[in-house]
Amino acid sequence: AQSVTQLDSQVPVFEEAPVELRCNYSSSVSVYLFWYVQYPNQGLQLLLKYLSGSTLVESINGFEAEFNKSQTSFHLRKPSVHISDTAEYFCAALKSGTYKYIFGTGTRLKVLA
Amino acid sequence: DTAVSQTPKYLVTQMGNDKSIKCEQNLGHDTMYWYKQDSKKFLKIMFSYNNKELIINETVPNRFSPKSPDKAHLNLHINSLELGDSAVYFCASSGGAYTGELFFGEGSRLTVL
């Protein structure tokens, strides 16, 4: 069965430091990959997605993720975080041709002043 | 204009009662979903409808009954509420298989006393 693993449940980091949130997926077929962000008491918002093409995808607020097929990873990175990046981050996968999106258990990013 | 809207945003009720949550999307999507997010932020898929047809039905107690009167609406009715049903319920929609991301509503927080 397809699964998505986010090994880090919490990541504390100081403001302006770089951060990497890890995501690994298990699938033997093509997948689409997503990162979502959830701010307190809000719904999930799409941060970025990999469907095909360039393996490096970027968001408008400075996050990027790289699809690595050999390592089955889709880690999220930002070179310099802000206090406002404090939120819960979810990695998700959709097996190509299906409707079932599978979510990881989430990583709480806490940016410290 | 809100893309995916859910009502009510908060429900507080007693064990044994019945409650409904409504969801509407104005994105013209064919596929809609219900997800349950527990207190640890785990997101679990419950149901999905594609053009009014049930396509995903995870191992959810039959006290939960989804209904899709048309492809823009997906409602969730819960009978005989239990303490363990307390969670945030998210409605989401997508354009269907092959087409990318989920769009989420703001969530409906259900508290069963």
GROMACS .gro file of C-alpha atoms in nm, chain B:
model
  113
  114ASP     CA    1  -1.558   3.398  -0.334
  115THR     CA    2  -1.467   3.099  -0.117
  116ALA     CA    3  -1.370   2.801  -0.333
  117VAL     CA    4  -1.462   2.524  -0.086
  118SER     CA    5  -1.696   2.623   0.194
  119GLN     CA    6  -1.816   2.416   0.488
  120THR     CA    7  -2.088   2.480   0.742
  121PRO     CA    8  -2.100   2.492   1.031
  122LYS     CA    9  -1.747   2.582   1.136
  123TYR     CA   10  -1.806   2.463   1.494
  124LEU     CA   11  -2.041   2.203   1.638
  125VAL     CA   12  -2.071   2.115   2.004
  126THR     CA   13  -2.313   1.837   2.088
  127GLN     CA   14  -2.391   1.556   2.329
  128MET     CA   15  -2.313   1.188   2.280
  129GLY     CA   16  -2.588   1.005   2.100
  130ASN     CA   17  -2.705   1.304   1.895
  131ASP     CA   18  -2.706   1.324   1.515
  132LYS     CA   19  -2.533   1.605   1.325
  133SER     CA   20  -2.466   1.709   0.967
  134ILE     CA   21  -2.191   1.907   0.799
  135LYS     CA   22  -2.241   2.062   0.457
  136CYS     CA   23  -1.983   2.133   0.191
  137GLU     CA   24  -2.001   2.322  -0.136
  138GLN     CA   25  -1.738   2.395  -0.398
  139ASN     CA   26  -1.756   2.650  -0.678
  140LEU     CA   27  -1.447   2.533  -0.866
  141GLY     CA   28  -1.633   2.315  -1.114
  142HIS     CA   29  -1.451   2.007  -0.983
  143ASP     CA   30  -1.585   1.657  -1.032
  144THR     CA   31  -1.437   1.499  -0.719
  145MET     CA   32  -1.503   1.580  -0.354
  146TYR     CA   33  -1.368   1.433  -0.033
  147TRP     CA   34  -1.416   1.416   0.342
  148TYR     CA   35  -1.106   1.396   0.561
  149LYS     CA   36  -1.091   1.362   0.939
  150GLN     CA   37  -0.812   1.533   1.133
  151ASP     CA   38  -0.766   1.412   1.489
  152SER     CA   39  -0.611   1.590   1.786
  153LYS     CA   40  -0.262   1.481   1.676
  154LYS     CA   41  -0.320   1.644   1.336
  155PHE     CA   42  -0.332   1.308   1.152
  156LEU     CA   43  -0.535   1.341   0.832
  157LYS     CA   44  -0.736   1.037   0.734
  158ILE     CA   45  -0.945   1.004   0.421
  159MET     CA   46  -1.303   0.898   0.484
  160PHE     CA   47  -1.499   0.924   0.161
  161SER     CA   48  -1.474   1.049  -0.192
  162TYR     CA   49  -1.735   1.110  -0.460
  163ASN     CA   50  -1.671   1.159  -0.827
  164ASN     CA   51  -1.960   1.321  -1.011
  165LYS     CA   52  -2.207   1.206  -0.741
  166GLU     CA   53  -2.076   0.849  -0.738
  167LEU     CA   54  -1.905   0.707  -0.428
  168ILE     CA   55  -1.553   0.602  -0.526
  169ILE     CA   56  -1.368   0.585  -0.194
  170ASN     CA   57  -1.518   0.448   0.126
  171GLU     CA   58  -1.252   0.384   0.387
  172THR     CA   59  -1.319   0.175   0.698
  173VAL     CA   60  -1.551   0.429   0.850
  174PRO     CA   61  -1.832   0.324   1.089
  175ASN     CA   62  -2.168   0.314   0.914
  176ARG     CA   63  -2.288   0.586   1.151
  177PHE     CA   64  -2.120   0.817   0.900
  178SER     CA   65  -2.319   0.864   0.581
  179PRO     CA   66  -2.206   1.093   0.301
  180LYS     CA   67  -2.446   1.230   0.044
  181SER     CA   68  -2.373   1.409  -0.280
  182PRO     CA   69  -2.687   1.566  -0.427
  183ASP     CA   70  -2.484   1.710  -0.715
  184LYS     CA   71  -2.116   1.733  -0.799
  185ALA     CA   72  -2.079   2.071  -0.627
  186HIS     CA   73  -2.207   1.949  -0.291
  187LEU     CA   74  -2.099   1.678  -0.050
  188ASN     CA   75  -2.262   1.650   0.291
  189LEU     CA   76  -2.170   1.434   0.588
  190HIS     CA   77  -2.429   1.305   0.832
  191ILE     CA   78  -2.322   1.140   1.156
  192ASN     CA   79  -2.563   0.936   1.367
  193SER     CA   80  -2.533   0.845   1.733
  194LEU     CA   81  -2.227   1.058   1.796
  195GLU     CA   82  -1.951   0.917   2.017
  196LEU     CA   83  -1.670   1.088   2.207
  197GLY     CA   84  -1.416   0.953   1.956
  198ASP     CA   85  -1.588   1.139   1.675
  199SER     CA   86  -1.453   1.467   1.812
  200ALA     CA   87  -1.219   1.598   1.542
  201VAL     CA   88  -1.191   1.853   1.266
  202TYR     CA   89  -1.361   1.739   0.947
  203PHE     CA   90  -1.228   1.881   0.621
  204CYS     CA   91  -1.403   1.885   0.290
  205ALA     CA   92  -1.185   1.902  -0.021
  206SER     CA   93  -1.224   1.890  -0.395
  207SER     CA   94  -1.007   1.814  -0.696
  208GLY     CA   95  -1.041   1.807  -1.070
  209GLY     CA   96  -1.010   1.427  -1.058
  210ALA     CA   97  -0.739   1.176  -1.133
  211TYR     CA   98  -0.432   1.314  -1.319
  212THR     CA   99  -0.523   1.671  -1.240
  213GLY     CA  100  -0.324   1.781  -0.940
  214GLU     CA  101  -0.396   1.919  -0.602
  215LEU     CA  102  -0.674   1.909  -0.348
  216PHE     CA  103  -0.847   2.229  -0.248
  217PHE     CA  104  -0.955   2.230   0.117
  218GLY     CA  105  -1.232   2.398   0.308
  219GLU     CA  106  -1.165   2.571   0.641
  220GLY     CA  107  -1.276   2.271   0.842
  221SER     CA  108  -1.563   2.193   1.081
  222ARG     CA  109  -1.460   2.135   1.440
  223LEU     CA  110  -1.688   1.880   1.604
  224THR     CA  111  -1.681   1.842   1.982
  225VAL     CA  112  -1.881   1.560   2.136
  226LEU     CA  113  -1.943   1.592   2.510
   0.00000   0.00000   0.00000
